[in-house]
Tab-separated table of C-alpha atoms in Angstrom:
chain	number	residue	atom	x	y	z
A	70	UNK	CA	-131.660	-109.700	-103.406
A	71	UNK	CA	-135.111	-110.648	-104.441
A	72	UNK	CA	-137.746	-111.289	-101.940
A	73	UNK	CA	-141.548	-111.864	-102.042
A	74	UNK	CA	-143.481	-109.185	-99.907
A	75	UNK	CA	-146.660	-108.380	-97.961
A	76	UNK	CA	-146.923	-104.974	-99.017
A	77	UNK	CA	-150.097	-102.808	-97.228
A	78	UNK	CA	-149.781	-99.403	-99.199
A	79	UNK	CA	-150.398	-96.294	-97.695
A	80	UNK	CA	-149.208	-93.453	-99.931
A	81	UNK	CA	-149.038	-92.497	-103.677
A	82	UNK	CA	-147.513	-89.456	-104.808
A	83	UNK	CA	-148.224	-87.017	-107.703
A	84	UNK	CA	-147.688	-89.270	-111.097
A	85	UNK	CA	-144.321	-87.863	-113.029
A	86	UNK	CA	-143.222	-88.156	-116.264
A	87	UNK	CA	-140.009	-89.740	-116.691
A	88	UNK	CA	-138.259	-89.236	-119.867
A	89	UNK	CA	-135.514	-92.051	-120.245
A	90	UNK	CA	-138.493	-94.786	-119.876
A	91	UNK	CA	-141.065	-92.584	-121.879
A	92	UNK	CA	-143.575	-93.694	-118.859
A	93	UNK	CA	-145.989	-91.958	-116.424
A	94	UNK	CA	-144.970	-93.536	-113.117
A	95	UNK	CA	-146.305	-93.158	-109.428
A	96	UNK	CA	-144.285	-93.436	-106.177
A	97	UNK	CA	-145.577	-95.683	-103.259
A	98	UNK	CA	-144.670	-95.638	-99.476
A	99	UNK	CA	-146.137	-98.028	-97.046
A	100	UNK	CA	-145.971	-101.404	-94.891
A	101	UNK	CA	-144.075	-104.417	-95.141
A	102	UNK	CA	-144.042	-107.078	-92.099
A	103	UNK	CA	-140.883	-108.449	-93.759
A	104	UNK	CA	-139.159	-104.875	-94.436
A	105	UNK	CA	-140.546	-102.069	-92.260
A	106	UNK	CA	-141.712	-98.923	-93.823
A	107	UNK	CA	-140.164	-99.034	-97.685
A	108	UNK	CA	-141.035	-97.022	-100.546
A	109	UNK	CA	-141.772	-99.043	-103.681
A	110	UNK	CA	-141.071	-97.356	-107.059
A	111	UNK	CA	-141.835	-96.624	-110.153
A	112	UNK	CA	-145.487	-98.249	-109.806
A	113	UNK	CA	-148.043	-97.225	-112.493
A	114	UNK	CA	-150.691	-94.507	-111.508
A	115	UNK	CA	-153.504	-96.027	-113.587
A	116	UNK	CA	-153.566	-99.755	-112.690
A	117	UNK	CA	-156.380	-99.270	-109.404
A	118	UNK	CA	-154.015	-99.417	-106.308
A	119	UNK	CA	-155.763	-98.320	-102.781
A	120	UNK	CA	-154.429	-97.031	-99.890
A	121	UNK	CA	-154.719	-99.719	-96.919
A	122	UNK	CA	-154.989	-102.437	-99.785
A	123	UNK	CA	-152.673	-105.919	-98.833
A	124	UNK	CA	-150.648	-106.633	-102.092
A	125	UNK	CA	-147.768	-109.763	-102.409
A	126	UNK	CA	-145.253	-108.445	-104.526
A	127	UNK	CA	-141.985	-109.562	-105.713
A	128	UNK	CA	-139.533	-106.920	-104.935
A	129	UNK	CA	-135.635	-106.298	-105.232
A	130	UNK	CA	-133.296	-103.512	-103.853
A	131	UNK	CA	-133.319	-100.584	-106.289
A	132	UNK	CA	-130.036	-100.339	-107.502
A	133	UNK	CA	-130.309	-96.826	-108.852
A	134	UNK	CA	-131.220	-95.070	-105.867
A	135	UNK	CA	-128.894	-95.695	-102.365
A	136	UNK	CA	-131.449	-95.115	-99.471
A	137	UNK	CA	-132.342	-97.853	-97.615
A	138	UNK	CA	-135.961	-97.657	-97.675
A	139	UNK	CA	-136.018	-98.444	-101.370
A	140	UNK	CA	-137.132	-101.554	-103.334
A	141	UNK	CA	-138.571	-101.349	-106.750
A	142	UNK	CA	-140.736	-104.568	-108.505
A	143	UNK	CA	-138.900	-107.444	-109.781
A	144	UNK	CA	-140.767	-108.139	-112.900
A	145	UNK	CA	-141.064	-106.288	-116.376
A	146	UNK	CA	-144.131	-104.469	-116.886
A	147	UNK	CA	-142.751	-100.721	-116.699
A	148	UNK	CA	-140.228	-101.675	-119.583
A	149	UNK	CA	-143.830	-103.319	-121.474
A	150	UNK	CA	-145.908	-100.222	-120.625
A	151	UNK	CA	-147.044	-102.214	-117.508
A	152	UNK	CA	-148.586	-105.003	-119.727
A	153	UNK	CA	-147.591	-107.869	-117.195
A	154	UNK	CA	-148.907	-106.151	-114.424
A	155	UNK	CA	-151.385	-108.676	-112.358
A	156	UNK	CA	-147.662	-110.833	-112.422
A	157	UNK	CA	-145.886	-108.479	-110.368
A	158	UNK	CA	-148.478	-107.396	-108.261
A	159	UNK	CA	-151.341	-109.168	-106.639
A	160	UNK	CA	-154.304	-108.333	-104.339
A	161	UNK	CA	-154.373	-109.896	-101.060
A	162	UNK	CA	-156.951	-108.282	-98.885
A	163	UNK	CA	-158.059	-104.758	-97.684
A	164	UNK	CA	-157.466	-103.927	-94.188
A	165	UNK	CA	-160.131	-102.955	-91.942
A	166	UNK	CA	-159.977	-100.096	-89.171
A	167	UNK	CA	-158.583	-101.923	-86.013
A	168	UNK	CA	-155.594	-103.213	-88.251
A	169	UNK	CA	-155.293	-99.193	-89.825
A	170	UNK	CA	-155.431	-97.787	-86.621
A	171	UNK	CA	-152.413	-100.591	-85.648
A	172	UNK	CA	-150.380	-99.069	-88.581
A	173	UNK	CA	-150.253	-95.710	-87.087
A	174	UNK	CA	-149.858	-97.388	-83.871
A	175	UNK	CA	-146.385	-98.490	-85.728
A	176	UNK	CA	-146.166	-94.805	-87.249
A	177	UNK	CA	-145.671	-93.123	-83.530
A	178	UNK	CA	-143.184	-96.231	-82.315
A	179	UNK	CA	-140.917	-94.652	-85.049
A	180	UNK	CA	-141.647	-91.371	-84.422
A	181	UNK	CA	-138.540	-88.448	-84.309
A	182	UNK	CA	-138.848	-85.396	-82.623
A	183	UNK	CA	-137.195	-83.390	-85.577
A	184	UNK	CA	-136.214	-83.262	-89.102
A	185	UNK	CA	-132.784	-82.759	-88.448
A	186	UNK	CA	-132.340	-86.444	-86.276
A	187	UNK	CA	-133.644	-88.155	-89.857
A	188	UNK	CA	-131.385	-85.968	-91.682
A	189	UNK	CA	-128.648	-87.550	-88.885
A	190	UNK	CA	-129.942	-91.094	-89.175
A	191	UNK	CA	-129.587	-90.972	-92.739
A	192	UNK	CA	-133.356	-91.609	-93.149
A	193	UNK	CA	-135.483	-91.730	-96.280
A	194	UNK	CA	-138.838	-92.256	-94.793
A	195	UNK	CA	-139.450	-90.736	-91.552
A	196	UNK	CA	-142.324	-89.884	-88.933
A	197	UNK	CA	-143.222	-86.647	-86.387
A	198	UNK	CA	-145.892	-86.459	-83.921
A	199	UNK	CA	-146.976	-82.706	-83.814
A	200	UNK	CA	-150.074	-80.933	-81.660
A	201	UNK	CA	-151.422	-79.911	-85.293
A	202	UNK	CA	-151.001	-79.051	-89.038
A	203	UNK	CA	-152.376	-76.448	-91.238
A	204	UNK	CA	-152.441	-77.467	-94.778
A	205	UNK	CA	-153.638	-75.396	-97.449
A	206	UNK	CA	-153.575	-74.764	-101.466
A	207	UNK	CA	-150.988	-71.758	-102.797
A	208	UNK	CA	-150.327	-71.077	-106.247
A	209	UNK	CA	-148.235	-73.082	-108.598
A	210	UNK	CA	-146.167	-71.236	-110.443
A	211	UNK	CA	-145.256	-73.296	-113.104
A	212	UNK	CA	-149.020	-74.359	-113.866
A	213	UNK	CA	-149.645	-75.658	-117.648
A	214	UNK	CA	-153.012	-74.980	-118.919
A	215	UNK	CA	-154.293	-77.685	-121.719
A	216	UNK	CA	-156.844	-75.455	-122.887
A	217	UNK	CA	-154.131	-72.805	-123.873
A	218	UNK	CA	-152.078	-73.121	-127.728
A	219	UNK	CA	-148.357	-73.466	-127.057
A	220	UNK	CA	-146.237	-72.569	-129.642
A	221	UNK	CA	-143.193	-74.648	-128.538
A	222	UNK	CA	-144.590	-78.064	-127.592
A	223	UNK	CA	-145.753	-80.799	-128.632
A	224	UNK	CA	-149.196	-82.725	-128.210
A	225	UNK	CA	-147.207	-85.494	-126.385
A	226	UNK	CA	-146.019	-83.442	-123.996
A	227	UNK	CA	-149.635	-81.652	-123.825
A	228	UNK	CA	-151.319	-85.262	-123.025
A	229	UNK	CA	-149.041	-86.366	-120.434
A	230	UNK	CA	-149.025	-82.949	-118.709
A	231	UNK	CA	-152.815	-84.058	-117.471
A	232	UNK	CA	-151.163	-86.632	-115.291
A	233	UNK	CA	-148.872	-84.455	-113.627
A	234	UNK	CA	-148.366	-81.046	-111.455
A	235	UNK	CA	-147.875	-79.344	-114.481
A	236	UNK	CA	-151.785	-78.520	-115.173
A	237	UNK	CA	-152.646	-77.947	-111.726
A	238	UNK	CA	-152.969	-74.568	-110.377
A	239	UNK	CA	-152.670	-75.018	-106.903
A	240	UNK	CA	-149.656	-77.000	-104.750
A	241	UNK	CA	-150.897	-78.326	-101.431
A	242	UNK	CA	-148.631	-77.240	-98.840
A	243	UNK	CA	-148.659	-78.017	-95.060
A	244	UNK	CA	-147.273	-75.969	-91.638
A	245	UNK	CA	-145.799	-77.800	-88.411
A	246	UNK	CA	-143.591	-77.351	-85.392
A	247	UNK	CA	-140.959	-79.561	-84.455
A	248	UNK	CA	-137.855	-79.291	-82.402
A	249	UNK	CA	-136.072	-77.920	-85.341
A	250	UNK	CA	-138.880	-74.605	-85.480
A	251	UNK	CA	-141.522	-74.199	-88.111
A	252	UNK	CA	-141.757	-75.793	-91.531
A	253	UNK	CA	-143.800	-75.232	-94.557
A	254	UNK	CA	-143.389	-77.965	-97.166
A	255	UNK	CA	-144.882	-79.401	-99.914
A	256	UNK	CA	-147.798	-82.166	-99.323
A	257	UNK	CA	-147.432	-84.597	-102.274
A	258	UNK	CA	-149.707	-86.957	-101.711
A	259	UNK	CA	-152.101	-87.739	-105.023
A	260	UNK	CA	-155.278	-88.211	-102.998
A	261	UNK	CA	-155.116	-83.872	-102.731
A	262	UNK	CA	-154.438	-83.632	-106.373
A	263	UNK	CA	-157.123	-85.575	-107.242
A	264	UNK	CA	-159.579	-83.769	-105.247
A	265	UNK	CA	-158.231	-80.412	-106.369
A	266	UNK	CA	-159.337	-82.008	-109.929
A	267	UNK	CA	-163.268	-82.907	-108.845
A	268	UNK	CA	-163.546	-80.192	-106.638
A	269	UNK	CA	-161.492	-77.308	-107.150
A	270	UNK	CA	-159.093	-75.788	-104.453
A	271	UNK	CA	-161.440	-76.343	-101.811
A	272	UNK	CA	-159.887	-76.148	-97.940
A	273	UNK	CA	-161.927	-79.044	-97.578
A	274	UNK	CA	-159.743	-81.475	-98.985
A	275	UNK	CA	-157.360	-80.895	-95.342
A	276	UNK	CA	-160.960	-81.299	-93.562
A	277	UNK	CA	-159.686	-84.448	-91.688
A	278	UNK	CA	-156.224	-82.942	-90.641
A	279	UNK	CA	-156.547	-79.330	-89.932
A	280	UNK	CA	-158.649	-80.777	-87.105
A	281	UNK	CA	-156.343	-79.302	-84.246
A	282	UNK	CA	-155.853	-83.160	-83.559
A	283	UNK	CA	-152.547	-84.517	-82.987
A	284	UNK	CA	-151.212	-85.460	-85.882
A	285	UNK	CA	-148.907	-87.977	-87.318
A	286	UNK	CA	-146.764	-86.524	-90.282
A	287	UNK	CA	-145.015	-89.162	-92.558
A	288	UNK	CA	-142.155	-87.533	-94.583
A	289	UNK	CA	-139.490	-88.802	-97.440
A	290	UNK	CA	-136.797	-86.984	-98.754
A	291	UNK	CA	-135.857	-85.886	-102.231
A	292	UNK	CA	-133.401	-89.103	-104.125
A	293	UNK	CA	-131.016	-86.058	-105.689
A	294	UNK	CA	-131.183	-83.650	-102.336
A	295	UNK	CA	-131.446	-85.796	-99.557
A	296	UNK	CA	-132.179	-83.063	-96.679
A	297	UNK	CA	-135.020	-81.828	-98.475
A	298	UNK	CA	-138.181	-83.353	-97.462
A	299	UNK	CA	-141.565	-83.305	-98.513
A	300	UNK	CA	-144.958	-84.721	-96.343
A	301	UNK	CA	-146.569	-87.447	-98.271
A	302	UNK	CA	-149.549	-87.783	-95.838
A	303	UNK	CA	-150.917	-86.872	-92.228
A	304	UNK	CA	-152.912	-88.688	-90.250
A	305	UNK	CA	-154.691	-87.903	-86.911
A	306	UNK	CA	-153.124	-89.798	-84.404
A	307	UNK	CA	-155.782	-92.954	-82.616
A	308	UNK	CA	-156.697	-92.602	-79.379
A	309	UNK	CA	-156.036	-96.137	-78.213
A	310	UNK	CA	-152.866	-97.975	-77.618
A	311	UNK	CA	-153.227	-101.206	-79.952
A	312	UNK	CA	-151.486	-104.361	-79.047
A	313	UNK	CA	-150.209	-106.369	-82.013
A	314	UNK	CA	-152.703	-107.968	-84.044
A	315	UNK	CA	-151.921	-111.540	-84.926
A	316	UNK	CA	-154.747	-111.414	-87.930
A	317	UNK	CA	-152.955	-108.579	-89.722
């Protein structure tokens, strides 16, 4: 089924490599008014998306992965190196605060209490509401350096490791409570990444979550292991009950 789509994203992930397409590809999680909370996928990481930007897309149901929550574009860019790409995707607008603070308004309606209910539900994308987080950086252990001379690969694989976790030295990882107990799981959201790249592995980069603000977690689950779950983003929950905004 192919469908054309409001599509207000909200999360990109750490670019991977994939190998059978030879292409360095992004995933996206965010808003649809016709779908609900979807993840869009394999987008391209250098092509300018924003968080809280409006695009209209034309979407279809991915047939290679099962969950729900998944669409991928319709058009033909990724096999053309993502040549086409102002076809499949097009900017409508940027939203401003009253209609981001309505989007975590529709965050906490869908709201679980634990991990283990999505898990039940057979949920991709879900959301907790938690008293507080505590992200921070811990070492990765399988970090690439660019500057170093490896004797068993290639210059390809050298160039596209710059995109990737590969060359970064530091996860980001993140601590809550739920109803299940205590997790610690990875934060793979791109935004962290990127500042880990200006900046270094500075705390400040969790600055606007490890606020001991109530928090809203939004978490997806792993296509091959689908009980293992990573947090793409958190967001400190508004203060004010939003009704529905007929603008957005």
């Amino acid at each position: 089924m192919e469908m054309i789509i409001d599509y207000t994203l909200v999360i990109q992930t750490v670019p991977e490599y994939s190998k059978k397409n030879d292409t360095v590809y992004t995933c996206t999680v965010g808003y649809s008014q016709q779908l609900g909370w979807i993840r869009v996928y394999p987008m391209p990481y250098s092509k300018g998306l924003q968080r809280w930007n409006t695009y209209k897309i034309r979407v279809e149901e991915n047939k290679q992965d099962s969950r729900n929550e998944s669409w991928k574009l319709c058009g033909h860019s990724k096999q053309e190196q993502w040549k086409n790409w102002n076809q499949d995707v097009q900017f409508y607008k940027r939203l401003n605060e009253s209609q981001k603070n309505y989007l975590k308004q529709q965050m906490i309606k869908n709201t679980l209490p634990a991990i283990s209910v999505m898990n039940k539900n057979r949920q991709s994308i879900g959301f907790i509401e938690v008293d507080k987080v505590r992200a921070r950086w811990e070492v990765n252990e399988s970090y690439f350096n660019p500057n170093q001379l490896l004797l068993f690969s290639d210059i390809e694989e050298e160039s596209i490791s710059q995109f990737t976790k590969a060359n970064k030295q530091f996860h980001s990882r993140i601590k809550f409570m739920d109803l299940d107990g205590q997790h610690d799981l990875l934060l793979n959201n791109w935004q962290y990444y990127e500042y880990q790249r200006k900046f270094g592995h500075n705390p400040e980069a969790f600055r606007n979550i490890n606020n001991n603000k109530k928090q809203i977690l939004m978490l997806g689950n792993l296509f091959q292991y689908r009980n293992t779950w990573l947090v793409l983003d958190s967001f400190t929950a508004p203060n004010n009950k939003l009704e529905l905004l007929l603008d957005f």
